[in-house]
C-alpha atoms as a printed R data frame, in Angstrom:
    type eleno elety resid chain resno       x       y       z
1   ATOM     1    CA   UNK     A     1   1.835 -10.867  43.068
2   ATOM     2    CA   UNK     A     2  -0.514 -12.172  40.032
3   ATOM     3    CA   UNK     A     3  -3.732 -10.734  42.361
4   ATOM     4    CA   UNK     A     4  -1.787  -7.620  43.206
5   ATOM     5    CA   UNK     A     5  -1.558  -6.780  39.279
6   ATOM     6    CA   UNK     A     6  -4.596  -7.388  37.969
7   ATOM     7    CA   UNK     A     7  -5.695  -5.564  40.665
8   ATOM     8    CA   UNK     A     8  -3.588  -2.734  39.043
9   ATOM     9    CA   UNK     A     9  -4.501  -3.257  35.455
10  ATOM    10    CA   UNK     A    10  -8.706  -3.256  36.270
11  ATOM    11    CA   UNK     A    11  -7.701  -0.184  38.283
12  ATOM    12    CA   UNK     A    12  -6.373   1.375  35.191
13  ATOM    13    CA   UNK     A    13  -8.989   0.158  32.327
14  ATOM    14    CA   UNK     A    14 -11.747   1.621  35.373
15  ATOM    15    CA   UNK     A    15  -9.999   5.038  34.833
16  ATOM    16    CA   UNK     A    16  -9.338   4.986  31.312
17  ATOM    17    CA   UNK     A    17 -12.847   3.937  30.284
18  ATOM    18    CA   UNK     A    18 -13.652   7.051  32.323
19  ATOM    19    CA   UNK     A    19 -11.460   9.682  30.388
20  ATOM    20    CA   UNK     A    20 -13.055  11.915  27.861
21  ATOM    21    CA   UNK     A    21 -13.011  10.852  24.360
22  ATOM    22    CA   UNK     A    22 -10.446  12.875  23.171
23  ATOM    23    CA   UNK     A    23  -8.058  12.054  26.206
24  ATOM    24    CA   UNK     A    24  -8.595   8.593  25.512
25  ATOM    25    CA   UNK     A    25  -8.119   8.929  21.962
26  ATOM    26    CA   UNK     A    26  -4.615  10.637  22.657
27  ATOM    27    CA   UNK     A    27  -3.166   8.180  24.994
28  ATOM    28    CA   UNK     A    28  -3.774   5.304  22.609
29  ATOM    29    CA   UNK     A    29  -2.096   7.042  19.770
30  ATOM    30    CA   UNK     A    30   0.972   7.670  22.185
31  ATOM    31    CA   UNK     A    31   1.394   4.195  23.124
32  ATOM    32    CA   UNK     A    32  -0.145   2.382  19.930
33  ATOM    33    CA   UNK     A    33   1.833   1.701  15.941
34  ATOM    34    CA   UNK     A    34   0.941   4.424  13.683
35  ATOM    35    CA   UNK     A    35   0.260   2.905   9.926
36  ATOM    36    CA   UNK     A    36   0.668   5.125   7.084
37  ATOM    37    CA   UNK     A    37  -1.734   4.278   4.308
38  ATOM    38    CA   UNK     A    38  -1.044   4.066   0.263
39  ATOM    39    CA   UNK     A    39  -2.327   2.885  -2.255
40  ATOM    40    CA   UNK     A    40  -0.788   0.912  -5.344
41  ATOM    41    CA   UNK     A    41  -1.722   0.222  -8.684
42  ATOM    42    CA   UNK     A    42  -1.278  -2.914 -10.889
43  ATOM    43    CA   UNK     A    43  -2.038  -1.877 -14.295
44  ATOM    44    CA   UNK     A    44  -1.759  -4.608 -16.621
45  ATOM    45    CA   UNK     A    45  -3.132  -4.856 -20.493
46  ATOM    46    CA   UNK     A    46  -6.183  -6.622 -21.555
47  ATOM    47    CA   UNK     A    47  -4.050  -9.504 -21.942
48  ATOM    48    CA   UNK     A    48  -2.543  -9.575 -18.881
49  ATOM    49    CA   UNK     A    49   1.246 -10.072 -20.589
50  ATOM    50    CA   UNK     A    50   2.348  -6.567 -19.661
51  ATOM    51    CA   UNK     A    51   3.019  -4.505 -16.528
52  ATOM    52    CA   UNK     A    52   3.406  -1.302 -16.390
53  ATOM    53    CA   UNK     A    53   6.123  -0.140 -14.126
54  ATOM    54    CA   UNK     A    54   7.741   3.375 -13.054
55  ATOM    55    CA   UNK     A    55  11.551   3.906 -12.491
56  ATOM    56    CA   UNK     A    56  11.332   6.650  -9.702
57  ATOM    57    CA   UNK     A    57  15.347   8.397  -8.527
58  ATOM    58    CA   UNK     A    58  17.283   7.407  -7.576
59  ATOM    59    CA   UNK     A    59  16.154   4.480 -10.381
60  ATOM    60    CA   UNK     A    60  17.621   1.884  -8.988
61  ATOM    61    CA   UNK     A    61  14.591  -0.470  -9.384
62  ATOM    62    CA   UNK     A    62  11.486  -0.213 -11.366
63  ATOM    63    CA   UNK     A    63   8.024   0.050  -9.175
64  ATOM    64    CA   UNK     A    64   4.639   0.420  -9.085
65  ATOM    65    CA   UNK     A    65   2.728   3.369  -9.537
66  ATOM    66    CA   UNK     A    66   1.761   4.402  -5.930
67  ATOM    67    CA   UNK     A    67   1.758   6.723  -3.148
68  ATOM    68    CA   UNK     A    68  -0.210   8.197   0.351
69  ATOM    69    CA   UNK     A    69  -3.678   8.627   0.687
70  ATOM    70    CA   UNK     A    70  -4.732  12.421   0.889
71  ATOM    71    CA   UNK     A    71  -6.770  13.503   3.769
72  ATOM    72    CA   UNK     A    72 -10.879  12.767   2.854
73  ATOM    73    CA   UNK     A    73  -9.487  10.386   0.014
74  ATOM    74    CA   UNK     A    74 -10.660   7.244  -0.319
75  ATOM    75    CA   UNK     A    75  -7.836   4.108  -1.260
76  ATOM    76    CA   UNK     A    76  -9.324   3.687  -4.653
77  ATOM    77    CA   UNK     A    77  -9.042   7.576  -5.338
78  ATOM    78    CA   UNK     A    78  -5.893   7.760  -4.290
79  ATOM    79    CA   UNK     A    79  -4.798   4.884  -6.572
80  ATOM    80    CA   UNK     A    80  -6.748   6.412  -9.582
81  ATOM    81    CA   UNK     A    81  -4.944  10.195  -8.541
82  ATOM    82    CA   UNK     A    82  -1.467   8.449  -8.117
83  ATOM    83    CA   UNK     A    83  -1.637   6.644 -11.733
84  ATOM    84    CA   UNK     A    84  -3.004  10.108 -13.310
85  ATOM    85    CA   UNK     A    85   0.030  12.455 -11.671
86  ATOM    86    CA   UNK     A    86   2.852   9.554 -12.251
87  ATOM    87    CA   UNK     A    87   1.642   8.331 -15.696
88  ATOM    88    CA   UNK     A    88  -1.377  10.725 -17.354
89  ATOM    89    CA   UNK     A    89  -3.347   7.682 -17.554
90  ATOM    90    CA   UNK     A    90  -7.059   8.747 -16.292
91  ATOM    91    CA   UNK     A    91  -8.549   5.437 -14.940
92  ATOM    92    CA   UNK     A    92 -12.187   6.093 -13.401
93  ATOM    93    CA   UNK     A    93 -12.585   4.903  -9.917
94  ATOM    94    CA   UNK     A    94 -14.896   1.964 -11.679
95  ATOM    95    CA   UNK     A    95 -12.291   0.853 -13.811
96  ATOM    96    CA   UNK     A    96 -10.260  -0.019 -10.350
97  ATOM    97    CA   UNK     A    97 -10.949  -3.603  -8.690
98  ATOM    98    CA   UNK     A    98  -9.504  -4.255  -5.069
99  ATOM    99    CA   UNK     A    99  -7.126  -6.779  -5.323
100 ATOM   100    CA   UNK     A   100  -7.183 -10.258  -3.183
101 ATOM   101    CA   UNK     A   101  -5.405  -9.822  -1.168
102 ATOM   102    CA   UNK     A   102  -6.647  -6.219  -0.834
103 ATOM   103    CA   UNK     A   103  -4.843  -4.782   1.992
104 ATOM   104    CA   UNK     A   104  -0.446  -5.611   2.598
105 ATOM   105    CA   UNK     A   105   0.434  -4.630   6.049
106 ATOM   106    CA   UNK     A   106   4.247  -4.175   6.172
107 ATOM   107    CA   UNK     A   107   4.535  -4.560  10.287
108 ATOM   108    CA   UNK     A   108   8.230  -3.890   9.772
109 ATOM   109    CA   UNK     A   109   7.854  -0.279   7.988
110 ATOM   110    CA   UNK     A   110   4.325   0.675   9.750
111 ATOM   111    CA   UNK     A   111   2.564   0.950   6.545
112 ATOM   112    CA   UNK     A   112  -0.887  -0.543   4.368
113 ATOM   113    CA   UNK     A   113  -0.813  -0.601   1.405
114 ATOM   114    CA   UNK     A   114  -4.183  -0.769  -0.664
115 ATOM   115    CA   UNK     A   115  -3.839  -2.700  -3.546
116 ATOM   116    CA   UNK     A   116  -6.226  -2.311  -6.756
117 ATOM   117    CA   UNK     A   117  -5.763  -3.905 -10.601
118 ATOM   118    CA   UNK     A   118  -6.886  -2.436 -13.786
119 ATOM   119    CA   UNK     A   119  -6.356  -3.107 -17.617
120 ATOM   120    CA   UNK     A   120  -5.432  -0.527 -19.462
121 ATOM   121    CA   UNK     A   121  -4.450  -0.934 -23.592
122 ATOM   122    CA   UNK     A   122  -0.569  -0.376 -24.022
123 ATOM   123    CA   UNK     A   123  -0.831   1.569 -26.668
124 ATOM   124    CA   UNK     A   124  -2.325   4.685 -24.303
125 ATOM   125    CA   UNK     A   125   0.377   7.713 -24.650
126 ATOM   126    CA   UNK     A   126   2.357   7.752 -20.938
127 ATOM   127    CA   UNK     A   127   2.849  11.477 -19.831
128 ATOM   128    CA   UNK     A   128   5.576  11.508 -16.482
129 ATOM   129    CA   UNK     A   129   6.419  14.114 -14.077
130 ATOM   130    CA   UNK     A   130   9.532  14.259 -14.590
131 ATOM   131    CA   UNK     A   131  10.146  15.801 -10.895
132 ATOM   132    CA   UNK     A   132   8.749  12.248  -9.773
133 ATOM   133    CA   UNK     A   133   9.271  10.045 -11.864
134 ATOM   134    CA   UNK     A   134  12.311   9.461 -14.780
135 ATOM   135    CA   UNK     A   135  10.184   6.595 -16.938
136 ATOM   136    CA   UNK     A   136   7.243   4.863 -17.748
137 ATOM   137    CA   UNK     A   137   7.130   1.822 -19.088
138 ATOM   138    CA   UNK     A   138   5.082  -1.460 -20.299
139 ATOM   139    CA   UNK     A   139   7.084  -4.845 -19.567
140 ATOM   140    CA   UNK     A   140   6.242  -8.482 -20.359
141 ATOM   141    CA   UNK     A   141   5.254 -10.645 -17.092
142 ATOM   142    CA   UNK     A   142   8.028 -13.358 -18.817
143 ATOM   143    CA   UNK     A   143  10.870 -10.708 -19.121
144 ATOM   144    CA   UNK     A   144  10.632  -8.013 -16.200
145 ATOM   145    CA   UNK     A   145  12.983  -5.423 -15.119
146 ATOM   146    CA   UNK     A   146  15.470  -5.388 -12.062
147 ATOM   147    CA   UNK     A   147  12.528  -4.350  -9.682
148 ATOM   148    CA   UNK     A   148  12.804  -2.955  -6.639
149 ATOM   149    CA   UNK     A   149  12.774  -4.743  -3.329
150 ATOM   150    CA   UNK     A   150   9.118  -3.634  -1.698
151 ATOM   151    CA   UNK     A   151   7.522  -4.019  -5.147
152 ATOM   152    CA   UNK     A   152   9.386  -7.349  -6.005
153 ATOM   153    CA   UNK     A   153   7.366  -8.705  -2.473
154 ATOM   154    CA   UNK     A   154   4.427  -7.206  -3.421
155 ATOM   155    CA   UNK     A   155   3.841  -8.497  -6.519
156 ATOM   156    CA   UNK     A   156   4.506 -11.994  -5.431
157 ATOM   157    CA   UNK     A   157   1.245 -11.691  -3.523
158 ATOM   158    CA   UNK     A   158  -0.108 -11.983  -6.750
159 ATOM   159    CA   UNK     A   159   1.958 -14.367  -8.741
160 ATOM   160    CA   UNK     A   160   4.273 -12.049 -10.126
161 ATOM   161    CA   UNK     A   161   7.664 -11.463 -10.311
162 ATOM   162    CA   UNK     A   162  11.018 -12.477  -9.144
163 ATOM   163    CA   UNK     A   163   9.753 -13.909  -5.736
164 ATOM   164    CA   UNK     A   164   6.537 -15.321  -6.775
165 ATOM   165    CA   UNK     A   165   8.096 -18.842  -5.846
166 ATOM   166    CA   UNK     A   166   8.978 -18.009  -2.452
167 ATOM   167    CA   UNK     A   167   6.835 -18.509   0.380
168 ATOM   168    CA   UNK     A   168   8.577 -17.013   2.790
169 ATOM   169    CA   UNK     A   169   8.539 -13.803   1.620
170 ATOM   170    CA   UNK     A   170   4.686 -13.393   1.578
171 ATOM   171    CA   UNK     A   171   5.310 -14.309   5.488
172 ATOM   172    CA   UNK     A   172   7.270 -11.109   6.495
């Protein structure tokens, strides 16, 4: 029975190798998780005691600025984009450093998130869209806001936040 199906399966890699690019292509996206790819932003001040954080509606958590990478955009550009349109803040695409860990894959949702830091001073006026986003705000790392869920486990990759202390949640 073993023989019989590898039998099978070199039978069907033999035929698949032989499919033009484009069918090939299109049968691995049918059976093969699709990722959707953002990028977030961790802007802290030069003294790395503030966070800036967006409450988004329904506001029931503060977050991150973030959001989806644009077709031809780059992670870094669309982290840079996403911080202008949610808080006016122009960063240039130098100003952005990945973040270590760079890249959170949430296997659970099907999405990446690109992660990049930056300082900006606090002091910088904070322009919302108010169709996006309700507020805009610095917080001290020692006194945060009820954040929500996805960015409370995202920050803890990086020592911040509510669940910095828990393993486990850097394993899921």
């Amino acid at each position: 029975m073993t023989d019989m199906r590898g039998r099978v399966r070199a039978l069907a890699y033999r035929t698949f190798y032989r499919l033009p690019g484009r069918w090939k292509r299109r049968i691995v996206r049918t059976f093969q998780p699709t990722y959707t790819i953002g990028a977030v932003a961790i802007v802290r001040d030069p003294g790395l005691t503030q966070l800036l954080l967006l409450r988004q509606p329904p506001g029931a958590g503060w977050s991150l600025p973030a959001g989806l990478m644009d077709r031809g955009e780059t992670p870094v550009q669309t982290a840079c984009r996403e911080l202008r349109e949610e808080t006016g803040l122009e960063v240039p695409v130098e100003r952005m450093r990945a973040a270590t860990p760079n890249a959170i894959v949430h296997t659970s949702g099907q999405w990446v998130d690109m992660v990049f830091e930056t300082e900006v001073e606090p002091g910088e006026e904070l322009v919302v869209d108010a169709a996006e986003i309700l507020e805009a705000a610095w917080h001290r790392l020692d006194n945060l806001p009820p954040m929500t869920v996805s960015t409370s486990r995202l920050l803890a990759h990086y020592g911040i936040g509510p669940y910095k202390e828990y393993p486990e949640v850097l394993e899921a």
